[in-house]
Short mmCIF file of C-alpha atoms and ligand atoms in Angstrom, two decimals:
data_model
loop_
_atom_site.label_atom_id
_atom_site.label_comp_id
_atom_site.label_asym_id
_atom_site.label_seq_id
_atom_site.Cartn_x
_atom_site.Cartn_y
_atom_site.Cartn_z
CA UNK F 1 -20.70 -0.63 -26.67
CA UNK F 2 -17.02 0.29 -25.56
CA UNK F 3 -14.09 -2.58 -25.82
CA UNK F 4 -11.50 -2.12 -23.37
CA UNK F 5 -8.21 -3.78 -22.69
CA UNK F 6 -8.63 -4.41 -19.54
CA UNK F 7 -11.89 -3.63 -16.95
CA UNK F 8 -10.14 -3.70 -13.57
CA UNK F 9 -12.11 -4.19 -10.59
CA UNK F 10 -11.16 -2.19 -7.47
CA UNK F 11 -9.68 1.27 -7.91
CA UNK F 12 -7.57 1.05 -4.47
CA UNK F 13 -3.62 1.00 -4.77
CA UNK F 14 -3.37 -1.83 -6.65
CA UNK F 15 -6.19 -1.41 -9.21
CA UNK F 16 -5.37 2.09 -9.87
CA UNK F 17 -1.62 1.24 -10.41
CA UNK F 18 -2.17 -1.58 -13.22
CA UNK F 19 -4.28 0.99 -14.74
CA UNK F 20 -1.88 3.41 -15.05
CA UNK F 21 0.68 0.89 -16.54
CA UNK F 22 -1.58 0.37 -19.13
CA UNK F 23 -2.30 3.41 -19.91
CA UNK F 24 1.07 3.98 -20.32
CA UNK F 25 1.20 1.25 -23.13
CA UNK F 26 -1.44 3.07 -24.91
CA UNK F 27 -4.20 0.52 -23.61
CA UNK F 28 -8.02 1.63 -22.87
CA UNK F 29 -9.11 0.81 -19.60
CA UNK F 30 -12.19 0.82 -17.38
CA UNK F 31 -11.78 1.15 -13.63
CA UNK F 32 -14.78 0.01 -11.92
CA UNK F 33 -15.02 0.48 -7.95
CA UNK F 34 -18.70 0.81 -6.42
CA UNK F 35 -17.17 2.17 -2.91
CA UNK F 36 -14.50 5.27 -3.94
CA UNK F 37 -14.94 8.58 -5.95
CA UNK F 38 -12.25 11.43 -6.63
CA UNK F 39 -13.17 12.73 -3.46
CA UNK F 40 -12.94 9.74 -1.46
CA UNK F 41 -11.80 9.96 2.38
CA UNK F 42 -9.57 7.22 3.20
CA UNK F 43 -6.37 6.35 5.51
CA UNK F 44 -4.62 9.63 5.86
CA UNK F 45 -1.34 8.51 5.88
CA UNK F 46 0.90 5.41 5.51
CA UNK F 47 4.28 4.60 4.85
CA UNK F 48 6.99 3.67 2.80
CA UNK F 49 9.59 2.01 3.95
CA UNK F 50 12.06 -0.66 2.65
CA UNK F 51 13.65 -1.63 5.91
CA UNK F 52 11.00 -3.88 7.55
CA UNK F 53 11.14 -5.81 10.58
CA UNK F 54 13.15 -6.22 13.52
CA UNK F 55 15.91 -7.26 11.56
CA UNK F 56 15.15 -4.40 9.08
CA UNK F 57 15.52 -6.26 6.47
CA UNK F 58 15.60 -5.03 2.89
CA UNK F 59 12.03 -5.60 0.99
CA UNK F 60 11.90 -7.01 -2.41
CA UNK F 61 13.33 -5.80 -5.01
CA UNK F 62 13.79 -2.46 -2.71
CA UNK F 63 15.33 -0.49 -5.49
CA UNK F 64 12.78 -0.73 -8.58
CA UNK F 65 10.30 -0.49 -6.02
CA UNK F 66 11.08 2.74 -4.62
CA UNK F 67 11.91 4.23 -7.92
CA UNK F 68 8.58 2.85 -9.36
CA UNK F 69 6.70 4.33 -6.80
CA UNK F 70 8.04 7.84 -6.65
CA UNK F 71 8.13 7.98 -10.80
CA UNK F 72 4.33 7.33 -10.26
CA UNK F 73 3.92 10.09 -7.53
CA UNK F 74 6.18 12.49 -9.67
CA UNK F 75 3.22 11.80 -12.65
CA UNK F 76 0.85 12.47 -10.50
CA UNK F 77 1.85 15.09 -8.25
CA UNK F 78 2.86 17.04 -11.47
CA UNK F 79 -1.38 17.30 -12.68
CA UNK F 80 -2.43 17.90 -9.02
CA UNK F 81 -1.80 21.61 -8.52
CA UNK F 82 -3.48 20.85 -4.67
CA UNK F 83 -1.56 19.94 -1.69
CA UNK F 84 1.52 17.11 -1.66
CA UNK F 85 0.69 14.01 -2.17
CA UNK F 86 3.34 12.73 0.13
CA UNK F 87 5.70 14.26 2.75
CA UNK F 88 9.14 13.31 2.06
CA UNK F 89 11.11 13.25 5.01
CA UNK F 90 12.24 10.26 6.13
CA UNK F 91 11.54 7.38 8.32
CA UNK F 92 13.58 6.40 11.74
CA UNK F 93 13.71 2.92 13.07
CA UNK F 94 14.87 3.66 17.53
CA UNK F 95 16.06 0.32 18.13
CA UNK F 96 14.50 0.54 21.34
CA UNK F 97 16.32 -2.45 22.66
CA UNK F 98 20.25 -3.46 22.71
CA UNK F 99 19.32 -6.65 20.15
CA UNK F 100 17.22 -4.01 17.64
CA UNK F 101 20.51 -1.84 18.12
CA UNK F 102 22.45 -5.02 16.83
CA UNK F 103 19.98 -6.32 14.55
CA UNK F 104 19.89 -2.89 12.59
CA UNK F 105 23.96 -2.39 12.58
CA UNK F 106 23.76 -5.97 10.73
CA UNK F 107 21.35 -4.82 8.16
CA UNK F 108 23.73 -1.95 7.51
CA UNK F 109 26.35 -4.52 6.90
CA UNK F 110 24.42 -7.55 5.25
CA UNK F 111 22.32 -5.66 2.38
CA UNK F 112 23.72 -3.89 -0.64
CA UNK F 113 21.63 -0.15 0.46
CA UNK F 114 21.56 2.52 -2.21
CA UNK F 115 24.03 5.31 -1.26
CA UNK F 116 22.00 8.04 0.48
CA UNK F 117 19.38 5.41 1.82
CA UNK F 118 19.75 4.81 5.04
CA UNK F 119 22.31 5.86 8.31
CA UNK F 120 23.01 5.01 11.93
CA UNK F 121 22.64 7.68 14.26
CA UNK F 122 23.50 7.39 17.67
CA UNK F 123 21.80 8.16 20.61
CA UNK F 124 22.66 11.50 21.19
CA UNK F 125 21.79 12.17 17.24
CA UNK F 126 18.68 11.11 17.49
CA UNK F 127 17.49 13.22 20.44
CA UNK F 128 18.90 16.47 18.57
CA UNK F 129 16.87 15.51 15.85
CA UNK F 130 13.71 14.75 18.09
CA UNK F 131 13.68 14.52 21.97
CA UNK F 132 10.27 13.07 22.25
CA UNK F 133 11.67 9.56 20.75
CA UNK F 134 11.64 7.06 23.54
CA UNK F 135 15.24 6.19 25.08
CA UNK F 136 16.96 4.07 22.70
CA UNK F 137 20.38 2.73 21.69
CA UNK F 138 20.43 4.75 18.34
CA UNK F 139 18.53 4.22 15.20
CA UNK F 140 18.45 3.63 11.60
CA UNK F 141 17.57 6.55 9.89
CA UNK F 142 15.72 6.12 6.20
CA UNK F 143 16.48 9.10 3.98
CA UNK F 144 14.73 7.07 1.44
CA UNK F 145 11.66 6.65 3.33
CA UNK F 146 8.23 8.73 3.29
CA UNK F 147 5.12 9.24 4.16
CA UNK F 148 2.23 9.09 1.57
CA UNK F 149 -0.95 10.97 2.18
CA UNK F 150 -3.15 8.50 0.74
CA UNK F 151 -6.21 9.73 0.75
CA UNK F 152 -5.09 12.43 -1.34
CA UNK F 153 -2.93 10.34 -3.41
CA UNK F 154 -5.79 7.79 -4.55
CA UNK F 155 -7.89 10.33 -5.47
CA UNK F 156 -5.47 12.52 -7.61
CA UNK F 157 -4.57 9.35 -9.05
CA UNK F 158 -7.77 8.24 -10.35
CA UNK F 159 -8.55 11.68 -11.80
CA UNK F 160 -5.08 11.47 -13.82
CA UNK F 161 -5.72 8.13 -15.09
CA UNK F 162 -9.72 9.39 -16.32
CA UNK F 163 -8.07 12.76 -17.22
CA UNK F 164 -6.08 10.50 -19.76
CA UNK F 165 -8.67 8.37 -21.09
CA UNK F 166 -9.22 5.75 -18.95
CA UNK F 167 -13.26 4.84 -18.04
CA UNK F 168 -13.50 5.48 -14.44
CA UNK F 169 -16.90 3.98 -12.92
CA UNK F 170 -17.61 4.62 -9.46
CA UNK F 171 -20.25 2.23 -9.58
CA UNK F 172 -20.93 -1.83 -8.71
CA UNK F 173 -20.42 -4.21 -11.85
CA UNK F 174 -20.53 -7.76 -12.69
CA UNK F 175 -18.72 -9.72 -15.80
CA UNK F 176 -19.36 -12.62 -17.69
CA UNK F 177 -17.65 -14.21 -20.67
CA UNK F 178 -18.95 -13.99 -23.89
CA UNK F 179 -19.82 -17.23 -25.84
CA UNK F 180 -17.44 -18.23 -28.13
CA UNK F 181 -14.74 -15.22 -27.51
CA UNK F 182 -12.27 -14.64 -25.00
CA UNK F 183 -13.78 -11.31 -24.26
CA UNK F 184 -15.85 -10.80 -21.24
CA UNK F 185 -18.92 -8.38 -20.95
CA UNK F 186 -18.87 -5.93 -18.48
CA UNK F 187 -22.48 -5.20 -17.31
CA UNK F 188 -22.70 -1.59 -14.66
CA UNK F 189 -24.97 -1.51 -12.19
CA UNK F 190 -26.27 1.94 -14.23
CA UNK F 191 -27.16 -0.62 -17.03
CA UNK F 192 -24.28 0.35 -19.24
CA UNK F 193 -22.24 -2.27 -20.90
CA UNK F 194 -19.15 -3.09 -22.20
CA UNK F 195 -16.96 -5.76 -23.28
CA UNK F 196 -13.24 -6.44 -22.15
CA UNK F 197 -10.54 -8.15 -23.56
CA UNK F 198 -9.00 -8.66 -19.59
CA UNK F 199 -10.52 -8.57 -16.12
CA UNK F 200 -8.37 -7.92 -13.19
CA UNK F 201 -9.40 -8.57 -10.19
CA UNK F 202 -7.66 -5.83 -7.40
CA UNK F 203 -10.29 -5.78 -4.98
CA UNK F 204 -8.19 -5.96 -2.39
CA UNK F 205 -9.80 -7.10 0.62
CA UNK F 206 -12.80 -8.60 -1.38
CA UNK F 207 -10.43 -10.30 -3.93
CA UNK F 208 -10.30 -13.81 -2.09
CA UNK F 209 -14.54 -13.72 -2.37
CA UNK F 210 -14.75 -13.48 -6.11
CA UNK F 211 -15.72 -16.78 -7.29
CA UNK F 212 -12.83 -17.38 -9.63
CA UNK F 213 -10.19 -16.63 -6.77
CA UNK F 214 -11.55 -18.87 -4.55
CA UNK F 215 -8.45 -21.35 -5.27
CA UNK F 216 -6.01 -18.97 -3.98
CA UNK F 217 -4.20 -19.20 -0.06
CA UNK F 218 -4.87 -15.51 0.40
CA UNK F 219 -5.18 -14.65 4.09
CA UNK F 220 -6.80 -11.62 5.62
CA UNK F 221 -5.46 -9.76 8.61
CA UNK F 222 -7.25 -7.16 9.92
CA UNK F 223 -5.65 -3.86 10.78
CA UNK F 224 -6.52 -0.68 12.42
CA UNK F 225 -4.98 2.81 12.88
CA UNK F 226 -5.85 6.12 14.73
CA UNK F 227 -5.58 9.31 14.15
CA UNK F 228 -4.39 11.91 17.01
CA UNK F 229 -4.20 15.39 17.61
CA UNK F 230 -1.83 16.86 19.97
CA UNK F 231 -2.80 19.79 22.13
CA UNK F 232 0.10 22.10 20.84
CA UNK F 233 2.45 22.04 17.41
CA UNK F 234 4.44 19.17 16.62
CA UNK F 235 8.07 20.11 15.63
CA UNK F 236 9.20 17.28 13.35
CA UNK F 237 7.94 15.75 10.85
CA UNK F 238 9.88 12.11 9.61
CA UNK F 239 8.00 9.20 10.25
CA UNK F 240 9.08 7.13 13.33
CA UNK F 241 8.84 3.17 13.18
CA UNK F 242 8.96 0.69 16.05
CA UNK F 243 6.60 -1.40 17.45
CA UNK F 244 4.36 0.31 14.91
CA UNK F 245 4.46 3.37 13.41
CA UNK F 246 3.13 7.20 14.14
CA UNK F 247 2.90 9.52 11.06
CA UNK F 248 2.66 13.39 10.40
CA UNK F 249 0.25 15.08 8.55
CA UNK F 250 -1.04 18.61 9.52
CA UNK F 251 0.71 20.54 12.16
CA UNK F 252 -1.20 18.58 15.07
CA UNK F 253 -1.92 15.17 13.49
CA UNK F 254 -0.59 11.85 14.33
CA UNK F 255 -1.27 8.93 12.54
CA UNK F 256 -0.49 5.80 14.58
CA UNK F 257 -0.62 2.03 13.59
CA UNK F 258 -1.86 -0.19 13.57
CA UNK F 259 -3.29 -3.76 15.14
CA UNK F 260 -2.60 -7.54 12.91
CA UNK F 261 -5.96 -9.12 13.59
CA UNK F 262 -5.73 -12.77 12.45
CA UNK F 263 -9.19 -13.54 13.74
CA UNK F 264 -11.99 -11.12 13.42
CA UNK F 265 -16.00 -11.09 12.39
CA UNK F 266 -15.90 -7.51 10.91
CA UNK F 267 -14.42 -4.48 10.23
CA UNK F 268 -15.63 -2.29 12.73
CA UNK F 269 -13.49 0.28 14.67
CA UNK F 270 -12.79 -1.32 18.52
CA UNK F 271 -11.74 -0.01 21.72
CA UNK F 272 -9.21 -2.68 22.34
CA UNK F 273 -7.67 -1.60 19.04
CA UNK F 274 -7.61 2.00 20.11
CA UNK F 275 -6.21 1.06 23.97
CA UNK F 276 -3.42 -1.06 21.76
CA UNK F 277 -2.68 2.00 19.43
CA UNK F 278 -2.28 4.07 22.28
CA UNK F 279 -0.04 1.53 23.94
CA UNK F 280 2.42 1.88 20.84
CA UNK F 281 2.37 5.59 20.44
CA UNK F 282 3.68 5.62 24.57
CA UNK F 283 6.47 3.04 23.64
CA UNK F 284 7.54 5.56 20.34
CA UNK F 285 6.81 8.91 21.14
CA UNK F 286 6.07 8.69 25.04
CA UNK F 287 5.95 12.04 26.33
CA UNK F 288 3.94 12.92 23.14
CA UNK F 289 0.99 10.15 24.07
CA UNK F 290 -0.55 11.68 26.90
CA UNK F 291 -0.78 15.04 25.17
CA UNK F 292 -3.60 13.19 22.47
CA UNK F 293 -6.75 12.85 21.72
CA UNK F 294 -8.35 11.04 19.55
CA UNK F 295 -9.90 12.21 15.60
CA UNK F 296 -10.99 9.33 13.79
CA UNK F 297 -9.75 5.44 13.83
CA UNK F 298 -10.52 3.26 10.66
CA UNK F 299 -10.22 -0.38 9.80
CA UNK F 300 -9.02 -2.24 6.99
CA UNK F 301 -7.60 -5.68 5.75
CA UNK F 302 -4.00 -6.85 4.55
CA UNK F 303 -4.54 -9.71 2.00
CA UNK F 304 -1.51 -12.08 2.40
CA UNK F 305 0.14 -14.94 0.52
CA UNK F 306 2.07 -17.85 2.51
CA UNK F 307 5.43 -16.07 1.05
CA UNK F 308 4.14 -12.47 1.53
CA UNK F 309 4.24 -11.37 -1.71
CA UNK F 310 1.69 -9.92 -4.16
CA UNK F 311 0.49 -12.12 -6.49
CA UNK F 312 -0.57 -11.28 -10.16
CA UNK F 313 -1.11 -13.23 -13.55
CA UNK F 314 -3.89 -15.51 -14.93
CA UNK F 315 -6.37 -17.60 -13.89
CA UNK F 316 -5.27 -21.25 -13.91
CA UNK F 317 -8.37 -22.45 -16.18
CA UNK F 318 -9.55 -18.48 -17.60
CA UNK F 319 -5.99 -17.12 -18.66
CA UNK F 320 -7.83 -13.40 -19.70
CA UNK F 321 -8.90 -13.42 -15.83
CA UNK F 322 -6.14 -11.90 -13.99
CA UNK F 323 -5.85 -11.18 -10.88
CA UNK F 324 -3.54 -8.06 -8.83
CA UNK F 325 -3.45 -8.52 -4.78
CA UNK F 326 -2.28 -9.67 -1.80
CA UNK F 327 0.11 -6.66 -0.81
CA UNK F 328 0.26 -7.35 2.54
CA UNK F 329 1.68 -3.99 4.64
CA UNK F 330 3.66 -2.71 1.77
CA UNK F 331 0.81 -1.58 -0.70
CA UNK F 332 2.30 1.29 -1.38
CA UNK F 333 6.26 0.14 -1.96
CA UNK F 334 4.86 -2.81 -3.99
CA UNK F 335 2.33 -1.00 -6.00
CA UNK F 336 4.30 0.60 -9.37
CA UNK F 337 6.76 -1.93 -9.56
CA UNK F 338 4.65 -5.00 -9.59
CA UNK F 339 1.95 -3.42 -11.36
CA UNK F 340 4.71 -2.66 -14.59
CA UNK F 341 5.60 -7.07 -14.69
CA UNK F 342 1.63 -7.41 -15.17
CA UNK F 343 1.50 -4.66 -17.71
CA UNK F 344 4.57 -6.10 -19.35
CA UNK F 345 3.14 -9.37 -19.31
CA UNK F 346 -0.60 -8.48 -20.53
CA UNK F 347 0.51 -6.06 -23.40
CA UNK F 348 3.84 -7.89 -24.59
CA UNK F 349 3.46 -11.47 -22.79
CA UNK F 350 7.20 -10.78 -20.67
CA UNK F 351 7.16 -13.55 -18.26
CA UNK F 352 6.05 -12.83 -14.26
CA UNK F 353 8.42 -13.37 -11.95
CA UNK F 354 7.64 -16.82 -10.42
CA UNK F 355 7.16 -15.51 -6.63
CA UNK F 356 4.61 -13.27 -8.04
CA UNK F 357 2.80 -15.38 -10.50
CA UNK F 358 -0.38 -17.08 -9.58
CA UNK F 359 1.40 -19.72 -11.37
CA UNK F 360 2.85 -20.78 -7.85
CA UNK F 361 -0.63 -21.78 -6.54
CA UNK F 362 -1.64 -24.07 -9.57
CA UNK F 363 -2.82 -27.30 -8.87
C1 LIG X 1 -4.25 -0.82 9.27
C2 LIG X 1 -3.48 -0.89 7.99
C3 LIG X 1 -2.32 -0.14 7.86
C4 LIG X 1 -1.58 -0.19 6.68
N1 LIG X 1 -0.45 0.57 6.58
C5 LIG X 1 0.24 0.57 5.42
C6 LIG X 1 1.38 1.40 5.25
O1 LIG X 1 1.78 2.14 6.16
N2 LIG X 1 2.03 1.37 4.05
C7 LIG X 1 1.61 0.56 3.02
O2 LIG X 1 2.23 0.57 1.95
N3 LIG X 1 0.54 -0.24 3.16
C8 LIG X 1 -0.15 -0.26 4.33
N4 LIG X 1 -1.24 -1.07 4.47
C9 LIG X 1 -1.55 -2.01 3.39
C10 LIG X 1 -2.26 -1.37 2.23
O3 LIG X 1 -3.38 -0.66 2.69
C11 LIG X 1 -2.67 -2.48 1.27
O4 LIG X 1 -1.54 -3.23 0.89
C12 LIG X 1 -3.31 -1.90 0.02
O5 LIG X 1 -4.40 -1.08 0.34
C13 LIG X 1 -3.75 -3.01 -0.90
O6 LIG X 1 -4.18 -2.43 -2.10
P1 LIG X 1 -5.40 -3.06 -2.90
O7 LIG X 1 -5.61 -2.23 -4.08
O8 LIG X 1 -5.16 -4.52 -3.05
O9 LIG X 1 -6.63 -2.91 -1.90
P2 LIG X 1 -7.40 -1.54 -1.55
O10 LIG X 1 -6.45 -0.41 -1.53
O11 LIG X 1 -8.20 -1.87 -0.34
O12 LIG X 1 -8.36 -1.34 -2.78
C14 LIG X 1 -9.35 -2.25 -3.13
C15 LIG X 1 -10.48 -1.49 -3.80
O13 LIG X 1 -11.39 -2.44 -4.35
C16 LIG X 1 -12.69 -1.96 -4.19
N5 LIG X 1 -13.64 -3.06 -4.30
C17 LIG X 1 -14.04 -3.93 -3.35
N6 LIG X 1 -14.94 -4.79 -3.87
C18 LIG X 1 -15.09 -4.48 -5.18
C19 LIG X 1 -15.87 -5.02 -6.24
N7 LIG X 1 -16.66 -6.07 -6.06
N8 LIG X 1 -15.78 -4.43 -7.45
C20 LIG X 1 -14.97 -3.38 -7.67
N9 LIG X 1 -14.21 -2.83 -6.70
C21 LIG X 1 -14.27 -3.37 -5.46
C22 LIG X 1 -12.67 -1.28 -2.84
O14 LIG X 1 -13.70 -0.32 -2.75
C23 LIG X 1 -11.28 -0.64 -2.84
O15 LIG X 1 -11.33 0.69 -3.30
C24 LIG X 1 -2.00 -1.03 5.63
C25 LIG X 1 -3.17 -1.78 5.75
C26 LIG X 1 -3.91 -1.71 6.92
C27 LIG X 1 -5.17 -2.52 7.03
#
């Protein structure tokens, strides 16, 4: 019977980012997720941006964040002889209204940005650059910004990380602690088994259901997005943000988002959710919306915390239960960075920052 480290459940962003950290410290790990492969489909495309909101506010931690991330997709990329893994060519924010035209200019003024991060271009800039933007009053431009092809991304990730030794099980799997240790045993639905020194939860969506999380304020929000393609070419290829967001990927495809569902039963695909998507991609991109139709359109869930930032650490009562969630929209920004103060924390016991640490919620 295998010992690992660490037997993370969930091999989505988060799960498969902790992993990697830990690899990185020379730690074995198993990756256990009953839903994915290496050849999984998933969302096509999402975003990363560090200039949120209609005050486009600067993210946490924006910096080690985006420098995180990409040093992760420059690890990757470099084994994955395929396609990109991510398009890197910006994001712009239209401020489609004279107050989003103020709010922006502020943001230029009021946060320290990275030289080369971000610009304001005026009207007549932006309709050089691309005419099919709605009318606007300029826009922030994000040099800094891109677009990450997740499917793709995910699955050349979890290949790297088994290609280096970690245990990748595509397969359901249930733990339990060992009497009189504080090791858990792993047992695979296959029968295998295995004993752990850590489990991590990161299973995303399904995180707030496993019985030891229960204590946490994580709130779901359902989101969906659709996927478009346009009966001729599309000659640009930045991501555009307002209202929502519309992404590139393939010479025809647009990938628009996305709904915030506070109350829902399930995770189907709606029509309402589709009529809404549509209604964004007219606001962004309106000449471009009637010239659509429609691919595919998938649902998911954002796990939240009351200050909107991931949580990680140890369970309150069961400190070799961890936990790694609650991303909210910025999965992907969040992902690297955070997963490096659990890795630090697990393999050299650094302390967690306190927003992050499930320290916060302790009773
Ligand atoms: C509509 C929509 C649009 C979004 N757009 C963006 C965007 O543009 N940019 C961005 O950065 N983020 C975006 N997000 C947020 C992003 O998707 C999440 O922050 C991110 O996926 C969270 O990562 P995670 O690993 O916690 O969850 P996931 O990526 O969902 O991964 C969780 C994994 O756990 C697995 N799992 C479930 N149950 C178990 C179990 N019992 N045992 C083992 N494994 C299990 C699942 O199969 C899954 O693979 C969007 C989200 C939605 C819903």
């Amino acid at each position: 019977m295998s010992n690992y480290f660490a037997a993370i459940f969930g091999a989505g962003i988060a799960g498969t980012a902790i992993a990697l950290e830990l690899q990185k410290h020379g730690k074995k790990v198993l990756l256990i997720d009953p839903h994915v492969s290496e050849e999984s489909p998933g969302a096509p495309a999402a975003l990363v941006n560090p200039a949120t909101g209609r005050h486009a506010r600067m993210s946490w931690e924006a910096e080690a964040c985006m420098k995180a991330l990409r040093e992760t997709v420059e690890v990757v990329q470099k084994d994955h002889n395929g396609e990109l893994l991510i398009s890197d060519t910006g994001v712009i924010r239209p401020a489609i209204s004279e107050k989003l035209a103020v709010n922006f200019r502020e943001s230029l003024e009021k946060y320290e940005w990275p030289d080369g991060w971000i610009r304001w271009m005026d009207e007549k800039e932006v309709s050089d650059l691309n005419p099919n933007i709605a009318p606007n009053y300029g826009a922030l431009f994000l040099d800094c910004g891109f677009t990450v092809f997740v499917d793709r991304y995910l699955n050349a990730l979890r290949k790297h990380l088994r290609l280096n030794g970690a245990a990748c099980r595509y397969e359901a799997a249930r733990y339990e602690s060992v009497p009189d240790g504080n090791a858990y045993r792993i047992t695979l639905e296959s029968g295998e088994t295995a004993t752990a020194d850590h489990v991590i939860a990161a299973a995303g969506e399904q995180t707030p259901f496993f019985n030891h999380w229960q204590y946490l304020p994580l709130h779901r929000v359902k989101g969906q997005i659709v996927r478009y393609e346009a009966d001729r070419d599309l000659n640009w290829d930045h991501a555009v943000s307002a209202m929502g967001y519309t992404l590139r990927r393939g010479k025809r495809d647009l990938v628009v988002g996305s709904t915030y569902e506070h109350k829902f039963e399930d995770l189907s695909v709606t029509e309402r959710a589709a009529e809404q998507i549509h209604g964004k991609l007219a606001k962004m991109l309106p000449g471009i919306a009637e010239k659509v139709t429609i691919k595919g359109q998938l649902a998911g869930v954002r796990v939240t915390t009351p200050n909107k930032l991931p949580v990680i650490g140890r369970h309150e009562e069961h400190p070799n239960l961890c936990i790694y969630t609650a991303m909210g929209s910025k999965g992907l920004l969040f992902s690297s960075h955070v997963a490096r103060f659990l890795a630090e924390h697990l393999v050299n016991g650094s302390p967690i920052p306190d927003e992050l640490d499930t320290k916060r919620f302790d009773g």
